[in-house]
């Protein structure tokens, strides 16, 4: 009887895994303008996001990406911030020009693709999404 339960559990796991992969593919298609573009620009307004991250710019960037994918109709489970194309993701935020806060750029790798985030002087958050090849 335990073999039957084990096979059932394995089959259920495979079905769930395939469902998650399909959902992730759907999210990539949505983010890339129905699969027509390799990169797409989005804009969010900072006033619409009511959270203060202090100096944790990477946490703020990840939160903004979560807001974006939610607005685009993707599930929270579709995105994995710890997984890049070659295993563990590499993400960071840095200023392009020292002492110029408005030149801060965040690069975030995910299983869906990678994101560049910048803020303009009007508190808009500009997000560029690029899918993996």
mmCIF file of N, CA and C in Angstrom:
data_model
loop_
_atom_site.group_PDB
_atom_site.id
_atom_site.type_symbol
_atom_site.label_atom_id
_atom_site.label_comp_id
_atom_site.label_asym_id
_atom_site.label_seq_id
_atom_site.Cartn_x
_atom_site.Cartn_y
_atom_site.Cartn_z
ATOM 1 N N UNK A 1 0.821 -1.205 0.000
ATOM 2 C CA UNK A 1 0.000 0.000 0.000
ATOM 3 C C UNK A 1 0.858 1.258 0.000
ATOM 4 N N UNK A 2 2.011 1.230 0.646
ATOM 5 C CA UNK A 2 2.853 2.417 0.700
ATOM 6 C C UNK A 2 3.443 2.745 -0.673
ATOM 7 N N UNK A 3 3.646 1.728 -1.519
ATOM 8 C CA UNK A 3 4.138 1.978 -2.880
ATOM 9 C C UNK A 3 3.089 2.735 -3.675
ATOM 10 N N UNK A 4 1.840 2.402 -3.521
ATOM 11 C CA UNK A 4 0.749 3.081 -4.220
ATOM 12 C C UNK A 4 0.677 4.537 -3.771
ATOM 13 N N UNK A 5 0.792 4.776 -2.462
ATOM 14 C CA UNK A 5 0.779 6.146 -1.944
ATOM 15 C C UNK A 5 1.972 6.939 -2.465
ATOM 16 N N UNK A 6 3.140 6.300 -2.507
ATOM 17 C CA UNK A 6 4.339 6.972 -3.008
ATOM 18 C C UNK A 6 4.196 7.340 -4.477
ATOM 19 N N UNK A 7 3.667 6.427 -5.281
ATOM 20 C CA UNK A 7 3.458 6.709 -6.703
ATOM 21 C C UNK A 7 2.426 7.809 -6.896
ATOM 22 N N UNK A 8 1.379 7.787 -6.091
ATOM 23 C CA UNK A 8 0.361 8.837 -6.169
ATOM 24 C C UNK A 8 0.967 10.196 -5.824
ATOM 25 N N UNK A 9 1.773 10.250 -4.765
ATOM 26 C CA UNK A 9 2.404 11.496 -4.348
ATOM 27 C C UNK A 9 3.366 11.990 -5.423
ATOM 28 N N UNK A 10 4.116 11.088 -6.035
ATOM 29 C CA UNK A 10 5.040 11.461 -7.103
ATOM 30 C C UNK A 10 4.279 12.012 -8.305
ATOM 31 N N UNK A 11 3.203 11.371 -8.678
ATOM 32 C CA UNK A 11 2.389 11.844 -9.793
ATOM 33 C C UNK A 11 1.798 13.218 -9.512
ATOM 34 N N UNK A 12 1.330 13.421 -8.301
ATOM 35 C CA UNK A 12 0.766 14.714 -7.915
ATOM 36 C C UNK A 12 1.835 15.803 -7.959
ATOM 37 N N UNK A 13 3.032 15.482 -7.497
ATOM 38 C CA UNK A 13 4.140 16.431 -7.535
ATOM 39 C C UNK A 13 4.500 16.817 -8.965
ATOM 40 N N UNK A 14 4.508 15.859 -9.864
ATOM 41 C CA UNK A 14 4.819 16.130 -11.277
ATOM 42 C C UNK A 14 3.752 17.027 -11.885
ATOM 43 N N UNK A 15 2.495 16.759 -11.607
ATOM 44 C CA UNK A 15 1.410 17.584 -12.136
ATOM 45 C C UNK A 15 1.491 19.017 -11.616
ATOM 46 N N UNK A 16 1.759 19.175 -10.330
ATOM 47 C CA UNK A 16 1.879 20.517 -9.748
ATOM 48 C C UNK A 16 3.062 21.261 -10.349
ATOM 49 N N UNK A 17 4.166 20.558 -10.541
ATOM 50 C CA UNK A 17 5.360 21.175 -11.116
ATOM 51 C C UNK A 17 5.090 21.648 -12.542
ATOM 52 N N UNK A 18 4.406 20.856 -13.328
ATOM 53 C CA UNK A 18 4.083 21.245 -14.700
ATOM 54 C C UNK A 18 3.134 22.424 -14.713
ATOM 55 N N UNK A 19 2.203 22.476 -13.757
ATOM 56 C CA UNK A 19 1.272 23.601 -13.661
ATOM 57 C C UNK A 19 1.993 24.890 -13.324
ATOM 58 N N UNK A 20 2.968 24.819 -12.410
ATOM 59 C CA UNK A 20 3.750 26.003 -12.057
ATOM 60 C C UNK A 20 4.610 26.470 -13.220
ATOM 61 N N UNK A 21 5.194 25.528 -13.964
ATOM 62 C CA UNK A 21 6.004 25.899 -15.126
ATOM 63 C C UNK A 21 5.150 26.584 -16.185
ATOM 64 N N UNK A 22 3.933 26.088 -16.400
ATOM 65 C CA UNK A 22 3.043 26.710 -17.383
ATOM 66 C C UNK A 22 2.662 28.111 -16.935
ATOM 67 N N UNK A 23 2.394 28.286 -15.652
ATOM 68 C CA UNK A 23 2.035 29.589 -15.124
ATOM 69 C C UNK A 23 3.196 30.571 -15.266
ATOM 70 N N UNK A 24 4.425 30.101 -15.021
ATOM 71 C CA UNK A 24 5.603 30.945 -15.178
ATOM 72 C C UNK A 24 5.783 31.343 -16.631
ATOM 73 N N UNK A 25 5.588 30.423 -17.561
ATOM 74 C CA UNK A 25 5.676 30.747 -18.992
ATOM 75 C C UNK A 25 4.619 31.783 -19.365
ATOM 76 N N UNK A 26 3.426 31.655 -18.814
ATOM 77 C CA UNK A 26 2.361 32.630 -19.078
ATOM 78 C C UNK A 26 2.762 34.011 -18.568
ATOM 79 N N UNK A 27 3.405 34.067 -17.427
ATOM 80 C CA UNK A 27 3.840 35.342 -16.852
ATOM 81 C C UNK A 27 4.911 35.977 -17.735
ATOM 82 N N UNK A 28 5.855 35.194 -18.226
ATOM 83 C CA UNK A 28 6.886 35.710 -19.133
ATOM 84 C C UNK A 28 6.238 36.274 -20.386
ATOM 85 N N UNK A 29 5.265 35.564 -20.922
ATOM 86 C CA UNK A 29 4.556 36.032 -22.113
ATOM 87 C C UNK A 29 3.839 37.345 -21.828
ATOM 88 N N UNK A 30 3.205 37.446 -20.672
ATOM 89 C CA UNK A 30 2.503 38.671 -20.292
ATOM 90 C C UNK A 30 3.465 39.839 -20.155
ATOM 91 N N UNK A 31 4.565 39.626 -19.449
ATOM 92 C CA UNK A 31 5.531 40.703 -19.223
ATOM 93 C C UNK A 31 6.229 41.149 -20.504
ATOM 94 N N UNK A 32 6.332 40.265 -21.473
ATOM 95 C CA UNK A 32 7.042 40.600 -22.718
ATOM 96 C C UNK A 32 6.077 40.947 -23.848
ATOM 97 N N UNK A 33 4.976 41.615 -23.509
ATOM 98 C CA UNK A 33 3.991 42.087 -24.497
ATOM 99 C C UNK A 33 3.513 40.940 -25.385
ATOM 100 N N UNK A 34 2.957 39.918 -24.730
ATOM 101 C CA UNK A 34 2.465 38.727 -25.404
ATOM 102 C C UNK A 34 3.546 37.995 -26.181
ATOM 103 N N UNK A 35 4.765 38.043 -25.656
ATOM 104 C CA UNK A 35 5.886 37.331 -26.257
ATOM 105 C C UNK A 35 6.482 38.010 -27.477
ATOM 106 N N UNK A 36 6.019 39.211 -27.798
ATOM 107 C CA UNK A 36 6.486 39.899 -29.004
ATOM 108 C C UNK A 36 7.785 40.671 -28.792
ATOM 109 N N UNK A 37 8.090 41.063 -27.554
ATOM 110 C CA UNK A 37 9.260 41.889 -27.286
ATOM 111 C C UNK A 37 10.212 41.177 -26.333
ATOM 112 N N UNK A 38 11.493 41.444 -26.501
ATOM 113 C CA UNK A 38 12.492 40.883 -25.588
ATOM 114 C C UNK A 38 12.653 41.737 -24.344
ATOM 115 N N UNK A 39 12.408 43.053 -24.475
ATOM 116 C CA UNK A 39 12.499 43.987 -23.352
ATOM 117 C C UNK A 39 11.305 44.928 -23.380
ATOM 118 N N UNK A 40 10.797 45.248 -22.201
ATOM 119 C CA UNK A 40 9.632 46.127 -22.084
ATOM 120 C C UNK A 40 9.871 47.083 -20.924
ATOM 121 N N UNK A 41 9.481 48.349 -21.099
ATOM 122 C CA UNK A 41 9.602 49.358 -20.042
ATOM 123 C C UNK A 41 8.260 49.580 -19.365
ATOM 124 N N UNK A 42 8.284 49.666 -18.049
ATOM 125 C CA UNK A 42 7.110 49.935 -17.237
ATOM 126 C C UNK A 42 7.420 51.122 -16.327
ATOM 127 N N UNK A 43 6.381 51.845 -15.904
ATOM 128 C CA UNK A 43 6.556 52.935 -14.953
ATOM 129 C C UNK A 43 5.532 52.804 -13.840
ATOM 130 N N UNK A 44 6.001 52.890 -12.596
ATOM 131 C CA UNK A 44 5.152 52.938 -11.412
ATOM 132 C C UNK A 44 5.430 54.266 -10.724
ATOM 133 N N UNK A 45 4.483 54.765 -9.961
ATOM 134 C CA UNK A 45 4.714 55.995 -9.213
ATOM 135 C C UNK A 45 4.972 55.642 -7.755
ATOM 136 N N UNK A 46 6.002 56.229 -7.183
ATOM 137 C CA UNK A 46 6.413 55.902 -5.809
ATOM 138 C C UNK A 46 5.311 56.208 -4.797
ATOM 139 N N UNK A 47 4.488 57.224 -5.050
ATOM 140 C CA UNK A 47 3.411 57.552 -4.114
ATOM 141 C C UNK A 47 2.350 56.458 -4.048
ATOM 142 N N UNK A 48 2.254 55.641 -5.093
ATOM 143 C CA UNK A 48 1.277 54.552 -5.108
ATOM 144 C C UNK A 48 1.728 53.377 -4.246
ATOM 145 N N UNK A 49 2.987 53.351 -3.882
ATOM 146 C CA UNK A 49 3.541 52.272 -3.076
ATOM 147 C C UNK A 49 3.861 52.853 -1.707
ATOM 148 N N UNK A 50 3.102 52.435 -0.731
ATOM 149 C CA UNK A 50 3.161 53.063 0.588
ATOM 150 C C UNK A 50 4.033 52.259 1.557
ATOM 151 N N UNK A 51 5.343 52.183 1.270
ATOM 152 C CA UNK A 51 6.273 51.490 2.159
ATOM 153 C C UNK A 51 7.588 52.237 2.191
ATOM 154 N N UNK A 52 8.247 52.201 3.332
ATOM 155 C CA UNK A 52 9.542 52.847 3.466
ATOM 156 C C UNK A 52 10.598 51.776 3.714
ATOM 157 N N UNK A 53 11.572 51.684 2.833
ATOM 158 C CA UNK A 53 12.624 50.683 2.947
ATOM 159 C C UNK A 53 13.932 51.272 3.449
ATOM 160 N N UNK A 54 13.931 52.572 3.763
ATOM 161 C CA UNK A 54 15.156 53.205 4.231
ATOM 162 C C UNK A 54 16.238 53.112 3.180
ATOM 163 N N UNK A 55 17.393 52.560 3.569
ATOM 164 C CA UNK A 55 18.518 52.431 2.634
ATOM 165 C C UNK A 55 18.626 51.034 2.025
ATOM 166 N N UNK A 56 17.619 50.208 2.221
ATOM 167 C CA UNK A 56 17.639 48.860 1.630
ATOM 168 C C UNK A 56 17.055 48.945 0.219
ATOM 169 N N UNK A 57 17.866 49.417 -0.709
ATOM 170 C CA UNK A 57 17.418 49.682 -2.072
ATOM 171 C C UNK A 57 17.056 48.411 -2.821
ATOM 172 N N UNK A 58 17.755 47.321 -2.541
ATOM 173 C CA UNK A 58 17.440 46.069 -3.212
ATOM 174 C C UNK A 58 16.078 45.535 -2.760
ATOM 175 N N UNK A 59 15.779 45.628 -1.472
ATOM 176 C CA UNK A 59 14.458 45.201 -0.977
ATOM 177 C C UNK A 59 13.359 46.037 -1.614
ATOM 178 N N UNK A 60 13.602 47.334 -1.758
ATOM 179 C CA UNK A 60 12.630 48.213 -2.407
ATOM 180 C C UNK A 60 12.441 47.810 -3.870
ATOM 181 N N UNK A 61 13.530 47.503 -4.564
ATOM 182 C CA UNK A 61 13.445 47.097 -5.970
ATOM 183 C C UNK A 61 12.650 45.802 -6.117
ATOM 184 N N UNK A 62 12.916 44.843 -5.248
ATOM 185 C CA UNK A 62 12.186 43.568 -5.302
ATOM 186 C C UNK A 62 10.706 43.800 -5.026
ATOM 187 N N UNK A 63 10.406 44.651 -4.065
ATOM 188 C CA UNK A 63 9.008 44.966 -3.768
ATOM 189 C C UNK A 63 8.327 45.595 -4.987
ATOM 190 N N UNK A 64 9.013 46.523 -5.661
ATOM 191 C CA UNK A 64 8.443 47.179 -6.841
ATOM 192 C C UNK A 64 8.194 46.174 -7.964
ATOM 193 N N UNK A 65 9.092 45.222 -8.124
ATOM 194 C CA UNK A 65 8.884 44.177 -9.130
ATOM 195 C C UNK A 65 7.670 43.337 -8.764
ATOM 196 N N UNK A 66 7.513 43.033 -7.481
ATOM 197 C CA UNK A 66 6.323 42.282 -7.042
ATOM 198 C C UNK A 66 5.040 43.064 -7.343
ATOM 199 N N UNK A 67 5.063 44.384 -7.101
ATOM 200 C CA UNK A 67 3.898 45.224 -7.423
ATOM 201 C C UNK A 67 3.616 45.152 -8.919
ATOM 202 N N UNK A 68 4.662 45.254 -9.728
ATOM 203 C CA UNK A 68 4.500 45.198 -11.184
ATOM 204 C C UNK A 68 3.905 43.874 -11.635
ATOM 205 N N UNK A 69 4.467 42.749 -11.187
ATOM 206 C CA UNK A 69 3.950 41.473 -11.664
ATOM 207 C C UNK A 69 2.522 41.231 -11.181
ATOM 208 N N UNK A 70 2.192 41.766 -10.006
ATOM 209 C CA UNK A 70 0.816 41.680 -9.524
ATOM 210 C C UNK A 70 -0.119 42.490 -10.425
ATOM 211 N N UNK A 71 0.298 43.694 -10.791
ATOM 212 C CA UNK A 71 -0.512 44.531 -11.688
ATOM 213 C C UNK A 71 -0.681 43.894 -13.066
ATOM 214 N N UNK A 72 0.309 43.142 -13.492
ATOM 215 C CA UNK A 72 0.253 42.510 -14.807
ATOM 216 C C UNK A 72 -0.487 41.172 -14.781
ATOM 217 N N UNK A 73 -0.951 40.755 -13.612
ATOM 218 C CA UNK A 73 -1.765 39.546 -13.503
ATOM 219 C C UNK A 73 -0.989 38.269 -13.249
ATOM 220 N N UNK A 74 0.275 38.386 -12.899
ATOM 221 C CA UNK A 74 1.072 37.204 -12.578
ATOM 222 C C UNK A 74 0.893 36.853 -11.104
ATOM 223 N N UNK A 75 1.144 35.611 -10.793
ATOM 224 C CA UNK A 75 1.043 35.130 -9.420
ATOM 225 C C UNK A 75 2.348 35.372 -8.676
ATOM 226 N N UNK A 76 2.269 35.505 -7.386
ATOM 227 C CA UNK A 76 3.460 35.659 -6.539
ATOM 228 C C UNK A 76 4.373 34.441 -6.676
ATOM 229 N N UNK A 77 3.796 33.283 -6.956
ATOM 230 C CA UNK A 77 4.570 32.051 -7.098
ATOM 231 C C UNK A 77 5.286 31.949 -8.442
ATOM 232 N N UNK A 78 4.946 32.815 -9.394
ATOM 233 C CA UNK A 78 5.567 32.756 -10.713
ATOM 234 C C UNK A 78 7.007 33.233 -10.705
ATOM 235 N N UNK A 79 7.353 34.081 -9.743
ATOM 236 C CA UNK A 79 8.677 34.697 -9.740
ATOM 237 C C UNK A 79 9.520 34.169 -8.592
ATOM 238 N N UNK A 80 10.799 33.944 -8.896
ATOM 239 C CA UNK A 80 11.744 33.467 -7.898
ATOM 240 C C UNK A 80 12.962 34.382 -7.950
ATOM 241 N N UNK A 81 13.183 35.160 -6.907
ATOM 242 C CA UNK A 81 14.277 36.124 -6.869
ATOM 243 C C UNK A 81 15.619 35.484 -6.530
ATOM 244 N N UNK A 82 15.629 34.246 -6.137
ATOM 245 C CA UNK A 82 16.877 33.568 -5.801
ATOM 246 C C UNK A 82 17.442 32.751 -6.934
ATOM 247 N N UNK A 83 16.688 32.653 -8.047
ATOM 248 C CA UNK A 83 17.092 31.785 -9.150
ATOM 249 C C UNK A 83 17.308 32.597 -10.417
ATOM 250 N N UNK A 84 18.515 32.518 -10.953
ATOM 251 C CA UNK A 84 18.834 33.156 -12.228
ATOM 252 C C UNK A 84 18.988 32.103 -13.305
ATOM 253 N N UNK A 85 19.531 32.467 -14.454
ATOM 254 C CA UNK A 85 19.634 31.520 -15.562
ATOM 255 C C UNK A 85 20.671 30.423 -15.329
ATOM 256 N N UNK A 86 21.636 30.683 -14.459
ATOM 257 C CA UNK A 86 22.707 29.721 -14.219
ATOM 258 C C UNK A 86 22.787 29.350 -12.743
ATOM 259 N N UNK A 87 21.636 29.227 -12.113
ATOM 260 C CA UNK A 87 21.616 28.903 -10.683
ATOM 261 C C UNK A 87 21.237 30.113 -9.858
ATOM 262 N N UNK A 88 22.029 30.363 -8.832
ATOM 263 C CA UNK A 88 21.753 31.461 -7.899
ATOM 264 C C UNK A 88 21.789 32.809 -8.611
ATOM 265 N N UNK A 89 20.821 33.668 -8.300
ATOM 266 C CA UNK A 89 20.749 34.977 -8.949
ATOM 267 C C UNK A 89 21.754 35.948 -8.337
ATOM 268 N N UNK A 90 22.116 36.943 -9.139
ATOM 269 C CA UNK A 90 23.043 37.987 -8.712
ATOM 270 C C UNK A 90 22.339 39.321 -8.929
ATOM 271 N N UNK A 91 22.024 40.002 -7.847
ATOM 272 C CA UNK A 91 21.303 41.268 -7.922
ATOM 273 C C UNK A 91 22.024 42.290 -7.062
ATOM 274 N N UNK A 92 21.958 43.561 -7.485
ATOM 275 C CA UNK A 92 22.554 44.613 -6.669
ATOM 276 C C UNK A 92 22.083 45.973 -7.131
ATOM 277 N N UNK A 93 22.258 46.941 -6.244
ATOM 278 C CA UNK A 93 21.948 48.332 -6.540
ATOM 279 C C UNK A 93 23.222 49.155 -6.355
ATOM 280 N N UNK A 94 23.404 50.129 -7.230
ATOM 281 C CA UNK A 94 24.586 50.982 -7.136
ATOM 282 C C UNK A 94 24.310 52.328 -7.793
ATOM 283 N N UNK A 95 25.078 53.308 -7.390
ATOM 284 C CA UNK A 95 24.995 54.617 -8.035
ATOM 285 C C UNK A 95 25.974 54.638 -9.205
ATOM 286 N N UNK A 96 25.531 55.126 -10.335
ATOM 287 C CA UNK A 96 26.404 55.236 -11.492
ATOM 288 C C UNK A 96 27.427 56.348 -11.264
ATOM 289 N N UNK A 97 26.977 57.442 -10.656
ATOM 290 C CA UNK A 97 27.858 58.561 -10.327
ATOM 291 C C UNK A 97 27.808 58.774 -8.813
ATOM 292 N N UNK A 98 28.986 58.694 -8.192
ATOM 293 C CA UNK A 98 29.071 58.843 -6.739
ATOM 294 C C UNK A 98 28.472 60.187 -6.302
ATOM 295 N N UNK A 99 27.789 60.202 -5.184
ATOM 296 C CA UNK A 99 27.162 61.389 -4.582
ATOM 297 C C UNK A 99 25.995 61.941 -5.404
ATOM 298 N N UNK A 100 25.515 61.194 -6.361
ATOM 299 C CA UNK A 100 24.352 61.603 -7.161
ATOM 300 C C UNK A 100 23.256 60.541 -6.983
ATOM 301 N N UNK A 101 22.401 60.756 -5.986
ATOM 302 C CA UNK A 101 21.399 59.753 -5.628
ATOM 303 C C UNK A 101 20.498 59.375 -6.812
ATOM 304 N N UNK A 102 20.190 60.322 -7.667
ATOM 305 C CA UNK A 102 19.283 60.041 -8.786
ATOM 306 C C UNK A 102 19.920 59.146 -9.852
ATOM 307 N N UNK A 103 21.197 58.791 -9.697
ATOM 308 C CA UNK A 103 21.821 57.879 -10.660
ATOM 309 C C UNK A 103 21.824 56.433 -10.165
ATOM 310 N N UNK A 104 21.114 56.158 -9.060
ATOM 311 C CA UNK A 104 21.068 54.789 -8.528
ATOM 312 C C UNK A 104 20.308 53.874 -9.485
ATOM 313 N N UNK A 105 20.882 52.719 -9.751
ATOM 314 C CA UNK A 105 20.291 51.703 -10.614
ATOM 315 C C UNK A 105 20.316 50.380 -9.867
ATOM 316 N N UNK A 106 19.218 49.646 -9.951
ATOM 317 C CA UNK A 106 19.184 48.299 -9.378
ATOM 318 C C UNK A 106 19.042 47.289 -10.507
ATOM 319 N N UNK A 107 19.812 46.238 -10.415
ATOM 320 C CA UNK A 107 19.758 45.122 -11.356
ATOM 321 C C UNK A 107 19.301 43.907 -10.567
ATOM 322 N N UNK A 108 18.204 43.279 -11.014
ATOM 323 C CA UNK A 108 17.623 42.160 -10.275
ATOM 324 C C UNK A 108 17.407 40.989 -11.230
ATOM 325 N N UNK A 109 18.025 39.852 -10.916
ATOM 326 C CA UNK A 109 17.836 38.631 -11.695
ATOM 327 C C UNK A 109 16.744 37.784 -11.059
ATOM 328 N N UNK A 110 15.923 37.174 -11.910
ATOM 329 C CA UNK A 110 14.880 36.254 -11.455
ATOM 330 C C UNK A 110 14.798 35.093 -12.445
ATOM 331 N N UNK A 111 13.939 34.148 -12.137
ATOM 332 C CA UNK A 111 13.698 33.055 -13.061
ATOM 333 C C UNK A 111 12.953 33.524 -14.321
ATOM 334 N N UNK A 112 12.263 34.659 -14.252
ATOM 335 C CA UNK A 112 11.490 35.172 -15.391
ATOM 336 C C UNK A 112 12.352 35.956 -16.373
ATOM 337 N N UNK A 113 13.435 36.533 -15.883
ATOM 338 C CA UNK A 113 14.289 37.409 -16.665
ATOM 339 C C UNK A 113 14.978 38.358 -15.709
ATOM 340 N N UNK A 114 15.516 39.444 -16.245
ATOM 341 C CA UNK A 114 16.171 40.407 -15.363
ATOM 342 C C UNK A 114 15.516 41.770 -15.497
ATOM 343 N N UNK A 115 15.655 42.559 -14.435
ATOM 344 C CA UNK A 115 15.002 43.854 -14.329
ATOM 345 C C UNK A 115 16.047 44.919 -13.987
ATOM 346 N N UNK A 116 15.934 46.089 -14.623
ATOM 347 C CA UNK A 116 16.671 47.279 -14.221
ATOM 348 C C UNK A 116 15.659 48.261 -13.665
ATOM 349 N N UNK A 117 15.951 48.836 -12.507
ATOM 350 C CA UNK A 117 15.058 49.810 -11.889
ATOM 351 C C UNK A 117 15.801 51.104 -11.633
ATOM 352 N N UNK A 118 15.167 52.218 -11.992
ATOM 353 C CA UNK A 118 15.693 53.549 -11.715
ATOM 354 C C UNK A 118 14.538 54.419 -11.249
ATOM 355 N N UNK A 119 14.878 55.510 -10.555
ATOM 356 C CA UNK A 119 13.876 56.503 -10.164
ATOM 357 C C UNK A 119 14.230 57.798 -10.863
ATOM 358 N N UNK A 120 13.214 58.499 -11.354
ATOM 359 C CA UNK A 120 13.487 59.819 -11.904
ATOM 360 C C UNK A 120 13.245 60.872 -10.822
ATOM 361 N N UNK A 121 13.416 62.123 -11.152
ATOM 362 C CA UNK A 121 13.290 63.191 -10.158
ATOM 363 C C UNK A 121 11.840 63.502 -9.800
ATOM 364 N N UNK A 122 10.889 62.891 -10.489
ATOM 365 C CA UNK A 122 9.471 63.084 -10.184
ATOM 366 C C UNK A 122 8.884 61.907 -9.413
ATOM 367 N N UNK A 123 9.749 61.071 -8.861
ATOM 368 C CA UNK A 123 9.348 59.910 -8.050
ATOM 369 C C UNK A 123 8.673 58.809 -8.864
ATOM 370 N N UNK A 124 8.939 58.767 -10.152
ATOM 371 C CA UNK A 124 8.505 57.631 -10.961
ATOM 372 C C UNK A 124 9.556 56.539 -10.846
ATOM 373 N N UNK A 125 9.105 55.308 -10.796
ATOM 374 C CA UNK A 125 10.005 54.164 -10.776
ATOM 375 C C UNK A 125 9.932 53.546 -12.159
ATOM 376 N N UNK A 126 11.049 53.572 -12.856
ATOM 377 C CA UNK A 126 11.116 53.045 -14.208
ATOM 378 C C UNK A 126 11.707 51.647 -14.145
ATOM 379 N N UNK A 127 10.971 50.690 -14.679
ATOM 380 C CA UNK A 127 11.378 49.290 -14.634
ATOM 381 C C UNK A 127 11.521 48.785 -16.068
ATOM 382 N N UNK A 128 12.687 48.288 -16.381
ATOM 383 C CA UNK A 128 12.907 47.637 -17.680
ATOM 384 C C UNK A 128 13.005 46.148 -17.429
ATOM 385 N N UNK A 129 12.116 45.384 -18.063
ATOM 386 C CA UNK A 129 12.112 43.930 -17.960
ATOM 387 C C UNK A 129 12.714 43.360 -19.240
ATOM 388 N N UNK A 130 13.631 42.412 -19.100
ATOM 389 C CA UNK A 130 14.194 41.709 -20.241
ATOM 390 C C UNK A 130 14.117 40.215 -19.968
ATOM 391 N N UNK A 131 13.548 39.486 -20.891
ATOM 392 C CA UNK A 131 13.431 38.044 -20.691
ATOM 393 C C UNK A 131 14.751 37.364 -21.053
ATOM 394 N N UNK A 132 14.960 36.197 -20.465
ATOM 395 C CA UNK A 132 16.152 35.405 -20.793
ATOM 396 C C UNK A 132 15.975 34.817 -22.174
ATOM 397 N N UNK A 133 17.068 34.619 -22.893
ATOM 398 C CA UNK A 133 17.009 33.947 -24.209
ATOM 399 C C UNK A 133 16.817 32.482 -24.032
#
